[in-house]
XYZ file of C-alpha atoms in Angstrom:
761
model
C 0.103 -0.109 0.079
C 1.464 3.257 -0.983
C 1.823 6.259 1.714
C -1.734 8.314 0.623
C -3.281 5.184 0.673
C -2.440 4.287 4.199
C -2.658 7.984 5.258
C -6.228 7.815 3.704
C -7.309 4.788 5.462
C -6.143 6.364 8.630
C -8.432 9.434 8.112
C -11.312 6.848 7.328
C -10.482 5.234 11.087
C -10.385 8.381 12.753
C -13.602 9.778 11.645
C -14.997 6.413 12.404
C -13.575 6.861 16.079
C -15.126 10.565 15.848
C -18.431 9.329 14.769
C -18.403 6.746 17.736
C -17.695 9.553 20.030
C -20.287 11.528 18.621
C -22.872 9.015 19.086
C -21.690 8.586 22.627
C -21.601 12.246 23.638
C -25.095 12.679 21.351
C -26.812 10.068 24.135
C -25.233 11.604 27.013
C -26.476 15.027 25.764
C -30.205 13.463 25.520
C -29.714 12.347 29.200
C -28.660 15.596 30.384
C -31.129 17.440 28.639
C -33.729 15.591 30.030
C -32.416 15.876 33.543
C -32.286 19.500 32.861
C -35.352 20.038 31.821
C -37.019 17.845 34.708
C -35.423 19.704 37.413
C -36.148 22.698 36.471
C -39.893 21.414 36.282
C -39.780 19.666 39.673
C -37.577 22.401 41.252
C -39.916 23.069 44.480
C -40.961 19.622 44.507
C -37.940 18.572 46.128
C -37.436 21.336 48.703
C -39.273 21.822 51.935
C -40.391 25.472 52.465
C -41.046 26.351 56.075
C -40.468 29.722 57.502
C -42.205 29.519 60.871
C -38.788 29.161 62.890
C -35.627 30.236 62.296
C -33.700 26.855 61.892
C -36.480 26.430 59.564
C -35.773 29.033 57.240
C -31.983 28.421 57.475
C -32.677 24.529 56.472
C -34.993 25.701 53.583
C -32.293 28.553 52.341
C -29.664 25.163 52.169
C -32.338 23.149 50.545
C -32.574 25.627 47.750
C -28.917 26.148 47.596
C -28.394 22.609 47.001
C -31.217 22.074 44.238
C -29.621 25.379 42.654
C -26.235 23.849 42.789
C -27.438 20.607 41.198
C -29.056 22.230 38.349
C -25.956 24.464 37.565
C -23.655 21.581 37.153
C -25.724 19.712 34.941
C -26.611 22.793 33.146
C -22.900 23.437 32.869
C -21.953 20.086 31.835
C -24.542 19.941 29.199
C -22.715 23.061 27.757
C -19.473 21.390 28.000
C -20.844 18.196 26.106
C -22.311 20.739 23.508
C -19.099 22.421 22.898
C -17.310 19.117 22.390
C -19.891 18.017 19.984
C -19.073 20.872 17.821
C -15.612 20.585 18.366
C -15.832 16.654 16.680
C -18.282 18.122 14.100
C -15.075 20.451 12.580
C -12.888 17.466 13.385
C -14.880 14.890 10.991
C -14.428 17.569 8.182
C -10.789 17.420 8.502
C -9.068 15.490 11.514
C -5.562 17.101 11.293
C -3.409 19.542 8.805
C -0.058 18.181 9.751
C 2.160 15.054 10.748
C 5.834 15.004 12.359
C 7.765 11.621 13.207
C 9.805 12.754 16.242
C 12.171 10.254 18.122
C 13.218 11.612 21.410
C 16.874 11.229 22.681
C 16.048 9.109 25.355
C 14.029 6.501 23.387
C 14.894 3.883 20.434
C 11.305 4.147 18.651
C 9.874 6.811 16.463
C 6.253 7.998 17.178
C 4.035 9.802 14.660
C 2.637 12.795 15.966
C -0.820 14.016 14.051
C -1.602 17.799 14.437
C -5.251 19.245 14.190
C -6.977 22.220 15.728
C -8.016 20.160 18.576
C -7.380 17.093 20.490
C -8.577 13.649 19.721
C -7.671 10.658 22.091
C -8.635 6.748 21.099
C -11.501 4.946 22.433
C -9.574 4.256 25.814
C -8.784 7.633 26.380
C -4.924 6.461 26.619
C -3.281 7.685 23.786
C -3.315 10.980 21.434
C -5.002 10.278 18.029
C -4.666 13.761 16.855
C -2.555 16.506 19.382
C -4.185 20.126 19.567
C -1.830 22.754 17.572
C -1.398 24.622 20.781
C 0.259 21.510 22.754
C 3.860 21.763 23.553
C 5.286 19.061 21.091
C 3.107 20.562 18.251
C 5.609 23.416 18.420
C 8.242 20.979 16.404
C 5.915 21.085 13.359
C 6.030 24.956 13.179
C 9.948 25.788 14.472
C 12.064 23.140 12.868
C 12.450 20.978 9.262
C 13.733 17.375 9.609
C 16.776 17.088 12.007
C 17.487 18.252 15.358
C 14.409 19.601 17.225
C 13.493 20.257 20.941
C 10.383 21.497 22.633
C 9.786 22.731 26.120
C 7.285 20.842 28.445
C 6.001 23.018 31.734
C 9.166 20.849 33.468
C 11.558 20.384 31.294
C 13.018 20.658 27.543
C 12.978 17.295 25.209
C 15.226 16.827 22.393
C 15.129 14.406 19.528
C 15.066 14.144 16.154
C 12.429 14.995 13.569
C 12.910 12.313 10.574
C 9.453 13.215 8.916
C 7.343 16.474 8.270
C 4.102 15.937 6.479
C 1.167 18.564 5.604
C -2.089 17.555 4.610
C -5.316 19.267 2.987
C -8.163 17.619 3.993
C -11.917 18.328 3.034
C -14.743 16.456 4.082
C -12.536 13.448 5.157
C -10.687 13.022 1.982
C -6.966 13.854 1.325
C -6.942 16.215 -1.411
C -3.040 17.169 -0.913
C -0.331 15.797 0.832
C 3.353 17.124 0.997
C 6.296 16.123 2.628
C 8.688 19.171 3.700
C 11.943 20.225 5.081
C 10.950 23.765 5.691
C 8.283 25.130 7.437
C 4.932 25.238 5.782
C 5.301 24.343 2.654
C 4.484 26.720 -0.547
C 1.862 24.459 -1.868
C -0.349 24.434 1.166
C -0.052 28.621 1.384
C -0.445 28.996 -2.208
C -3.709 26.902 -1.950
C -5.208 29.179 1.042
C -3.866 32.136 0.015
C -4.956 31.824 -3.359
C -8.615 31.568 -2.964
C -11.016 34.836 -3.055
C -11.419 37.035 -0.017
C -13.693 36.187 2.886
C -15.938 38.258 4.996
C -14.559 37.066 7.916
C -10.935 36.468 8.696
C -10.311 32.517 9.208
C -7.853 30.826 11.284
C -4.182 29.991 10.437
C -3.648 27.015 12.200
C -2.539 24.873 9.569
C -0.263 27.769 7.844
C 1.504 29.574 10.758
C 4.980 30.466 9.813
C 8.073 30.140 12.252
C 8.287 33.701 12.832
C 4.223 33.885 13.585
C 4.612 31.220 16.008
C 7.280 32.775 17.936
C 4.151 35.671 18.479
C 1.957 33.120 19.565
C 3.387 31.300 21.829
C 5.568 33.802 23.622
C 4.870 33.682 27.253
C 7.978 35.901 28.535
C 7.222 39.462 27.607
C 5.163 41.933 29.447
C 4.795 43.873 26.631
C 5.323 42.033 23.000
C 5.525 44.521 20.139
C 4.958 43.257 16.678
C 5.642 45.617 13.486
C 4.522 43.569 10.727
C 4.252 45.049 7.201
C 0.841 45.022 5.515
C -0.413 41.376 4.860
C 2.176 39.589 7.120
C -0.670 37.848 9.071
C 0.329 39.718 12.311
C -3.556 39.928 13.542
C -4.436 36.352 12.642
C -1.100 35.156 14.618
C -2.449 37.447 17.582
C -5.912 35.894 17.403
C -3.886 32.190 17.360
C -1.685 33.902 20.399
C -5.116 34.491 22.225
C -6.095 31.007 22.076
C -2.790 29.580 22.849
C -2.856 31.284 26.059
C -6.336 30.279 26.756
C -5.334 26.741 26.585
C -1.914 27.024 28.230
C -3.582 28.884 31.085
C -7.132 27.164 31.073
C -7.180 27.158 34.733
C -6.873 30.901 35.318
C -7.094 32.275 32.130
C -10.712 33.276 30.702
C -12.128 34.828 27.929
C -12.945 37.602 30.416
C -9.359 38.382 31.470
C -8.485 39.008 27.609
C -9.220 42.144 26.210
C -8.957 43.222 22.062
C -8.844 46.603 21.251
C -9.412 46.821 17.511
C -9.686 49.733 15.326
C -13.179 50.067 14.208
C -16.473 48.041 14.446
C -16.238 46.569 11.140
C -13.095 45.112 11.805
C -14.163 43.542 15.074
C -16.950 41.663 13.132
C -14.261 40.771 10.821
C -12.028 38.617 13.079
C -15.144 37.567 15.479
C -15.236 34.039 13.756
C -11.482 33.019 14.462
C -11.626 32.126 18.084
C -14.823 29.997 17.950
C -13.228 28.034 14.820
C -11.002 27.098 17.237
C -13.184 26.188 20.058
C -12.722 29.222 22.197
C -15.056 31.632 23.562
C -14.833 35.256 22.131
C -12.743 37.522 24.123
C -13.711 41.198 25.432
C -13.650 43.385 22.286
C -14.203 46.995 21.750
C -12.759 50.113 19.880
C -10.759 52.524 22.211
C -13.669 54.988 21.480
C -15.732 52.406 22.826
C -13.555 51.944 25.895
C -13.876 56.098 26.316
C -17.583 56.353 25.800
C -18.428 53.950 28.624
C -16.213 56.178 30.910
C -17.184 59.399 30.169
C -20.782 58.364 29.517
C -22.821 61.473 28.788
C -20.802 63.917 30.167
C -19.293 65.080 26.774
C -20.069 64.108 22.873
C -16.674 62.459 21.778
C -15.318 63.458 18.267
C -14.603 60.037 16.516
C -10.870 59.476 15.698
C -12.653 58.961 11.792
C -14.488 62.620 12.196
C -10.973 63.870 13.386
C -9.591 62.343 10.295
C -12.239 63.988 8.103
C -11.606 67.196 9.490
C -7.814 67.258 8.756
C -8.338 66.054 5.152
C -11.551 67.901 4.191
C -11.390 71.422 5.549
C -9.814 74.284 4.389
C -6.836 75.917 5.604
C -7.574 78.659 8.033
C -6.473 80.348 11.477
C -8.811 78.100 13.313
C -7.346 74.849 11.201
C -3.999 75.936 12.190
C -4.575 76.167 15.675
C -6.567 73.017 15.855
C -3.519 70.638 14.038
C -1.080 72.457 16.554
C -3.170 71.083 19.597
C -3.870 67.731 17.984
C -0.153 67.060 18.254
C 0.490 68.780 21.863
C -2.573 67.111 23.433
C -1.523 63.695 21.931
C 1.942 63.991 23.676
C 3.715 63.209 26.652
C 4.360 66.828 27.555
C 0.955 67.511 27.873
C 0.591 64.595 30.235
C 3.449 66.384 31.999
C 1.443 69.361 32.196
C -1.793 67.734 33.572
C 0.335 65.868 36.273
C 2.050 69.170 37.698
C -1.660 70.897 37.288
C -2.978 67.932 39.714
C 0.005 68.674 42.274
C -1.274 72.298 42.260
C -4.542 71.201 42.774
C -3.665 69.848 46.158
C -3.580 73.287 47.435
C -6.258 74.712 45.883
C -8.667 74.720 42.723
C -10.719 71.611 42.585
C -14.509 72.783 41.856
C -17.229 71.255 43.539
C -21.255 71.111 43.137
C -23.615 71.904 45.868
C -25.352 69.235 47.191
C -29.327 69.906 47.546
C -32.636 68.181 48.085
C -35.732 69.442 46.794
C -34.021 72.983 46.102
C -32.459 73.418 49.487
C -28.781 73.622 49.965
C -27.806 70.839 52.365
C -24.090 71.514 51.483
C -22.971 74.639 49.236
C -20.143 74.352 46.912
C -17.956 77.091 49.451
C -18.424 74.815 52.228
C -17.389 71.487 50.409
C -14.506 73.491 49.362
C -13.631 74.866 52.956
C -14.102 71.529 54.049
C -12.003 69.505 51.499
C -9.127 72.191 51.863
C -8.971 72.314 55.539
C -8.257 68.681 55.276
C -4.302 67.795 55.607
C -2.394 68.479 52.717
C -0.427 65.151 52.923
C -3.570 63.236 52.319
C -4.064 62.020 48.794
C -6.681 64.103 46.706
C -8.671 60.468 46.081
C -8.680 59.698 49.771
C -9.708 63.716 50.889
C -12.373 63.124 48.383
C -13.790 59.754 50.498
C -13.543 61.852 53.805
C -15.678 64.598 52.201
C -18.145 62.108 50.927
C -18.288 60.707 54.508
C -19.339 63.846 55.829
C -21.423 64.592 53.367
C -23.258 61.488 53.792
C -23.877 62.215 57.640
C -25.689 65.722 56.437
C -28.015 63.867 53.910
C -28.452 61.417 56.717
C -29.633 64.429 59.140
C -31.535 66.244 56.182
C -33.605 63.016 55.626
C -34.556 62.799 59.172
C -35.608 66.135 58.957
C -37.568 65.462 55.808
C -39.304 62.214 57.830
C -42.486 64.354 59.024
C -42.994 66.866 56.127
C -46.224 66.873 53.710
C -44.726 66.166 50.624
C -43.927 62.627 52.389
C -47.262 61.795 53.190
C -48.385 63.032 49.656
C -45.947 60.289 47.832
C -46.984 57.771 50.448
C -50.699 58.035 49.154
C -49.360 57.254 45.595
C -47.637 53.624 46.827
C -48.932 50.397 45.985
C -50.973 48.120 48.209
C -47.789 45.692 48.154
C -46.407 48.647 50.236
C -49.184 49.074 52.070
C -49.397 45.174 53.563
C -45.881 45.238 53.835
C -45.998 48.030 56.621
C -49.096 46.345 57.947
C -46.968 43.276 58.977
C -44.041 45.459 60.159
C -46.363 46.938 62.322
C -47.795 43.554 63.907
C -44.511 42.388 64.305
C -44.167 45.095 66.932
C -44.244 44.041 71.032
C -47.583 46.022 71.463
C -49.414 44.605 68.248
C -48.825 47.730 66.156
C -51.406 50.976 65.002
C -52.581 53.110 62.421
C -49.750 55.572 63.381
C -46.950 52.843 63.414
C -47.823 52.112 59.756
C -47.591 55.280 58.887
C -44.195 55.559 60.307
C -42.991 52.920 58.784
C -44.321 54.118 55.334
C -42.765 57.509 55.624
C -39.519 56.120 56.533
C -39.423 54.108 53.501
C -40.832 56.940 51.365
C -38.059 59.079 52.550
C -35.638 56.354 52.178
C -36.535 55.400 48.800
C -36.113 59.423 47.737
C -32.939 60.099 49.334
C -31.234 56.930 47.962
C -30.514 58.343 44.490
C -29.031 61.563 46.013
C -26.753 59.079 48.511
C -25.556 57.103 45.466
C -24.445 60.565 43.647
C -22.475 61.537 46.909
C -20.570 57.878 47.132
C -20.034 57.977 43.299
C -18.313 61.364 44.009
C -20.436 63.208 41.762
C -20.165 66.390 43.934
C -16.928 67.006 42.275
C -16.966 69.371 39.238
C -14.586 67.479 37.062
C -15.284 69.356 33.568
C -15.192 72.756 35.186
C -11.666 71.690 37.272
C -10.606 70.508 34.165
C -11.573 73.461 32.070
C -9.527 75.612 34.555
C -6.471 74.034 33.343
C -7.067 75.995 30.072
C -8.802 79.275 31.482
C -6.987 80.162 34.595
C -3.655 78.045 35.396
C -0.174 79.468 33.984
C 1.784 76.465 33.151
C 5.361 77.177 33.522
C 6.106 75.180 30.202
C 3.867 75.658 27.244
C 3.924 75.410 23.596
C 4.067 78.257 21.408
C 0.364 79.251 20.799
C -0.726 77.946 24.196
C -3.190 80.813 24.372
C -4.607 80.487 21.295
C -5.081 76.322 21.632
C -6.279 77.052 25.189
C -9.146 79.535 23.940
C -10.152 77.131 21.265
C -10.265 73.765 23.465
C -12.534 76.113 26.286
C -15.094 76.863 23.753
C -15.183 73.043 22.975
C -15.662 72.194 26.650
C -18.121 74.814 27.264
C -20.267 73.106 24.469
C -19.315 69.662 26.641
C -17.479 68.456 23.028
C -13.983 66.471 23.546
C -12.179 66.638 20.396
C -10.445 62.840 19.407
C -7.065 64.425 20.723
C -8.553 65.715 24.389
C -10.639 62.591 25.333
C -8.038 60.753 26.354
C -6.118 63.756 28.462
C -9.797 64.429 30.055
C -9.886 60.450 31.257
C -6.740 60.670 32.571
C -7.347 63.968 34.409
C -10.605 62.286 35.800
C -8.824 59.265 37.007
C -5.959 61.215 38.606
C -8.777 62.982 40.768
C -10.804 59.868 41.340
C -8.209 57.583 41.946
C -7.577 54.006 41.659
C -9.799 52.831 38.930
C -7.520 50.596 37.090
C -8.889 47.305 35.643
C -7.136 44.300 37.465
C -9.527 41.705 35.787
C -7.593 41.819 32.396
C -4.396 39.844 32.599
C -3.774 39.832 28.318
C -4.344 42.863 26.120
C -4.027 42.705 22.226
C -3.967 46.160 20.867
C -4.238 45.995 16.889
C -3.117 49.029 14.602
C -0.858 49.876 17.306
C 1.186 52.689 15.251
C -2.536 54.339 15.198
C -2.411 55.306 18.996
C -0.672 58.645 20.535
C 1.906 58.565 23.252
C -0.670 60.021 25.542
C -3.018 57.583 24.616
C -0.852 54.452 25.052
C 0.294 55.798 28.536
C -3.183 56.177 29.575
C -4.026 52.481 28.709
C -1.115 51.305 30.987
C -1.918 53.625 33.551
C -5.642 52.103 33.552
C -4.192 48.405 33.261
C -1.035 48.536 35.081
C -1.101 44.673 35.597
C -1.891 43.628 32.192
C 0.399 41.955 29.748
C 0.201 43.336 26.295
C 0.611 42.431 22.701
C 1.196 45.682 20.221
C 0.364 45.163 16.460
C 0.737 47.401 14.074
C 2.775 48.906 10.785
C 4.443 52.304 10.638
C 4.058 52.059 6.973
C 0.298 52.243 7.744
C 0.062 55.103 10.633
C -2.590 57.118 8.895
C -2.724 59.833 11.862
C 0.966 60.955 11.565
C -0.471 64.533 11.325
C -1.801 64.539 15.266
C 1.363 62.520 16.766
C 4.777 62.461 16.973
C 5.306 58.958 18.165
C 3.500 55.682 18.585
C 3.673 53.039 20.849
C 5.287 50.873 18.180
C 8.100 53.113 17.836
C 8.455 54.411 21.819
C 10.808 51.942 23.748
C 9.358 51.340 27.361
C 12.076 51.316 29.407
C 10.204 49.808 32.418
C 8.670 47.424 30.833
C 9.728 43.512 30.024
C 9.735 44.452 26.372
C 10.483 42.173 23.439
C 10.199 42.990 19.777
C 9.434 41.091 16.545
C 9.414 42.289 13.227
C 7.416 40.540 10.420
C 8.773 41.110 6.936
C 7.164 38.780 4.710
C 3.911 39.995 2.857
C 1.308 36.921 2.410
C -1.865 39.005 1.421
C -0.961 40.271 -1.767
C 0.547 38.943 -4.843
C 4.125 39.269 -5.864
C 3.424 41.855 -8.320
C 1.406 43.919 -5.780
C 3.990 44.029 -3.060
C 6.839 44.787 -5.825
C 4.706 47.714 -7.072
C 3.611 48.907 -3.089
C 7.231 48.733 -1.697
C 8.087 51.634 -3.624
C 6.345 54.395 -1.795
C 6.017 52.596 1.453
C 6.634 54.930 3.935
C 8.967 53.485 6.709
C 11.011 52.096 3.692
C 11.409 48.716 5.439
C 12.615 45.320 3.853
C 9.182 44.151 2.378
C 9.563 40.336 1.293
C 6.636 39.110 -1.166
C 5.692 35.615 -0.899
C 6.043 33.926 -4.142
C 2.416 34.192 -5.527
C 2.033 35.210 -9.087
C -0.797 37.479 -10.076
C -1.375 40.643 -12.649
C 0.598 44.102 -12.368
C -1.328 46.563 -11.031
C -2.891 48.570 -13.780
C -2.712 52.701 -13.761
C -5.817 54.100 -15.894
C -4.466 57.728 -17.183
C -7.034 60.253 -18.039
C -9.991 57.987 -18.780
C -12.689 59.535 -20.789
C -15.256 59.214 -18.225
C -14.184 57.991 -14.672
C -17.453 56.779 -13.349
C -17.441 54.582 -16.709
C -14.112 53.295 -16.132
C -15.032 52.386 -12.638
C -17.840 50.154 -13.733
C -16.005 48.561 -16.445
C -13.167 47.528 -13.920
C -15.885 46.245 -11.586
C -17.553 44.382 -14.445
C -13.915 42.788 -15.109
C -13.334 41.693 -11.788
C -16.413 40.222 -11.480
C -15.893 38.080 -14.398
C -12.483 37.188 -13.304
C -14.507 35.444 -10.402
C -13.696 37.873 -7.458
C -16.418 37.946 -4.952
C -15.204 41.250 -2.959
C -14.192 44.660 -5.296
C -13.519 47.764 -3.425
C -13.435 51.046 -4.472
C -11.256 52.657 -1.378
C -11.758 56.158 -1.220
C -9.528 58.688 0.562
C -12.159 60.226 2.730
C -16.149 59.713 3.417
C -16.606 62.823 1.414
C -14.930 60.925 -1.556
C -16.877 57.786 -0.884
C -20.085 59.900 -0.956
C -19.603 61.182 -4.125
C -18.150 57.713 -5.586
C -21.692 56.263 -4.336
C -23.823 59.018 -5.584
C -22.224 58.678 -9.078
C -22.768 54.819 -9.169
C -26.439 54.817 -7.717
C -28.375 53.087 -10.187
C -26.065 51.619 -12.387
C -24.474 48.960 -9.989
C -25.238 47.152 -6.962
C -23.125 48.349 -4.071
C -22.633 48.495 -0.169
C -21.397 51.853 1.135
C -19.284 51.179 4.411
C -19.149 53.907 7.288
C -18.133 53.724 10.553
C -21.602 52.759 11.850
C -21.001 49.579 9.546
C -20.613 46.329 11.858
C -20.389 43.790 9.083
C -19.730 43.847 5.173
C -21.111 41.454 2.605
C -19.485 40.219 -0.144
C -19.981 42.356 -3.419
C -18.738 45.571 -4.405
C -17.896 47.618 -1.277
C -17.174 51.565 -1.203
C -15.246 52.396 1.953
C -13.132 55.309 3.071
C -9.555 54.033 3.579
C -9.528 54.495 7.490
C -12.282 51.932 7.790
C -10.399 49.279 5.390
C -7.742 48.821 7.537
C -6.937 45.295 8.783
C -9.205 44.230 6.009
C -8.426 42.312 2.796
C -10.108 42.187 -0.609
C -10.080 40.241 -4.130
C -9.616 43.642 -6.143
C -9.334 47.229 -5.096
C -9.804 49.730 -7.344
C -8.504 53.459 -6.101
C -10.804 55.932 -7.949
C -9.009 59.150 -7.782
C -4.834 58.891 -7.467
C -4.060 62.137 -8.845
C -1.265 64.505 -7.238
C -4.594 66.950 -6.485
C -6.084 64.321 -4.408
C -2.924 62.545 -2.686
C -0.230 65.333 -2.901
C 0.854 65.758 0.454
C 3.337 63.479 2.122
C 1.156 63.115 4.970
C -0.893 61.251 2.058
C 1.795 58.539 1.876
C 0.353 56.280 4.569
C -3.124 56.400 3.184
C -2.353 55.811 -0.514
C -0.014 52.778 1.059
C -2.738 51.827 2.855
C -5.286 51.749 0.384
C -3.170 49.956 -2.371
C -2.210 47.396 0.307
C -5.871 45.875 0.595
C -5.497 44.077 -2.486
C -4.949 40.086 -2.456
C -5.238 39.436 -6.265
C -5.749 42.430 -8.352
C -5.181 46.528 -7.797
C -6.553 49.423 -10.406
C -5.520 52.955 -9.939
C -7.611 55.567 -11.618
C -6.300 59.193 -12.210
C -7.983 61.716 -14.510
C -5.303 64.434 -14.293
C -1.389 64.018 -13.024
C -0.598 60.979 -11.210
C 0.226 61.748 -7.547
C 4.162 61.344 -6.324
C 3.816 58.260 -5.093
C 2.909 56.211 -8.711
C 6.081 58.079 -10.122
C 8.424 56.858 -7.441
C 7.175 53.364 -8.404
C 9.486 51.629 -10.691
C 7.534 51.780 -14.079
C 8.203 47.947 -14.808
C 6.026 47.184 -11.492
C 2.454 48.422 -13.469
C 0.886 48.886 -16.614
C -0.476 51.907 -17.985
C -4.116 52.246 -19.896
């Protein structure tokens, strides 16, 4: 029997074993489901309810607790059985993708190790038929060719020899491809995976993980892992596999709630949402940095989104206001401004914090001045947050005194008369419990007390939440009254503009992080200790201040930063970003990914000429057609329609017209309306469909399309050096085909590319 037939026979045997396990689990699942349904139906039948005596009450509570625990255990076990059935169903289609034969130095016999998306034991649960790709031994597959090799377990390092490395393409239980290789993951499998059409959801890459990606996935040493990866290098995929690996490696202590992923926009969050479930893991906490800030500011301010900021920068004309805003963008994003806030907070120990009065029904309980005087009479050595807690305690005492004074006022009885029948019955039973048997007067006292307590509860809650501190007014004073020792040129103009925005309850994108940082400095320790691992994607788009704030709020969190300085589209608003800054205090490690897998060799060879950072970019050897420049078309709209039709006939399922701004996106959509079906993407879009898409470049980040059309690549449109990252990002979204239209002088970046790398039509 030849090798392929032998391997197919093994696949067939594995699938039979999976079916046997499925049948067994399915029977278990049916029995468990019946048990759960029956337990829910008869929950109270098995509980003796007796509330006459205290001992009986305790016994009843214990009985309820036991029954609830039993139900919870059965429901949880039923859920795990369901998850395992889903995993087995995935394995049934493709049980594994790799094999290595490994002979440990300590043994004479070699072992054939098969690797898949999940582990599978034999029928006796004694030996592994398939190893999970995250298991320590599986690292051999990703890190070594044939020859000497080693892998680490929790206790030690195992050494030996890899004598065979084999890769499979298995679909519907049938081996479609089988390759023996001496390198990491063979080109045949990658070619096949990368040659497919773009998907509306990012896929798992476990079968094609490269050695450099594996370093990211299995890194456990670093508290700060910085990954600089060129466009299409698989950095996001590797980071998601990293989450799956860490949740497997530390499955007893690391759960989905302990991991947070900051993504660039809702569309991207949706795009990657399928990867972890594909691997049998629960999706982790996902949000954008804008979402995070909105939750913390709530409805106190309207926050400008980063995309609105970009639209302002790209679409507004030159003016004095524009010039001032551009300067304030850079300064408010810098660590210099963070230092100014820190200095301002130090001054607030002496004077300057503003307060709101505490009042009830229009009557002042504590005035702003009284609160101010009480706060600043406290010992200066006490930290501001601790002082505020002391003030809150003092205010709660004053509120409690006011509550007692309100007890017998007429308004209380007016509200009591509006109470429900249940409230009256409860008061009646409470008065009956008194030694003298109770009376109507007693009932009235109980009702009054309950009503006053209920009405005062929100006021007490606001005091506990320190809402008597006027954070917006105190922050505004930083720009209106405080004279910083070291301020940038044009500080007065910048400060005046920011004051106007704050009075209108509006925070620009560059001012949202400083405001929240200031609020945290005043209120004290609001750090999130539950997040143990954080992934920040598109990290090059975070300012130095934003990243410093994240580190401040998550001081005990290990972080993985992913990004590409070539795609840093917010360079106009920052001087440095977390990818380029070195953190001396962190246990930092840096990994560079230079090979691009997304685009064809021809597209990569073309785009690397105008890559902003000039880094070495290595194309994967996947052939395709050269990018096409349509120069001075007779009718741009007609040309767009022709190329959309061309790519559709080519079999491409997703074509994106990538625009520089939302304004341009709207204009293109208007021109194509009624002529072709399309989906227009905006910052509220949470998922995209196949077909023709019209999208601003800043919303296309991290996503890939079969074909990309850039509708206006003229020098008038992409004429500034700051447009380089936008143009580069737009071009590198293309997997198979790239068309660029210029109905005028082509932009400078096209002139930088070697003429042989593209075709002019």
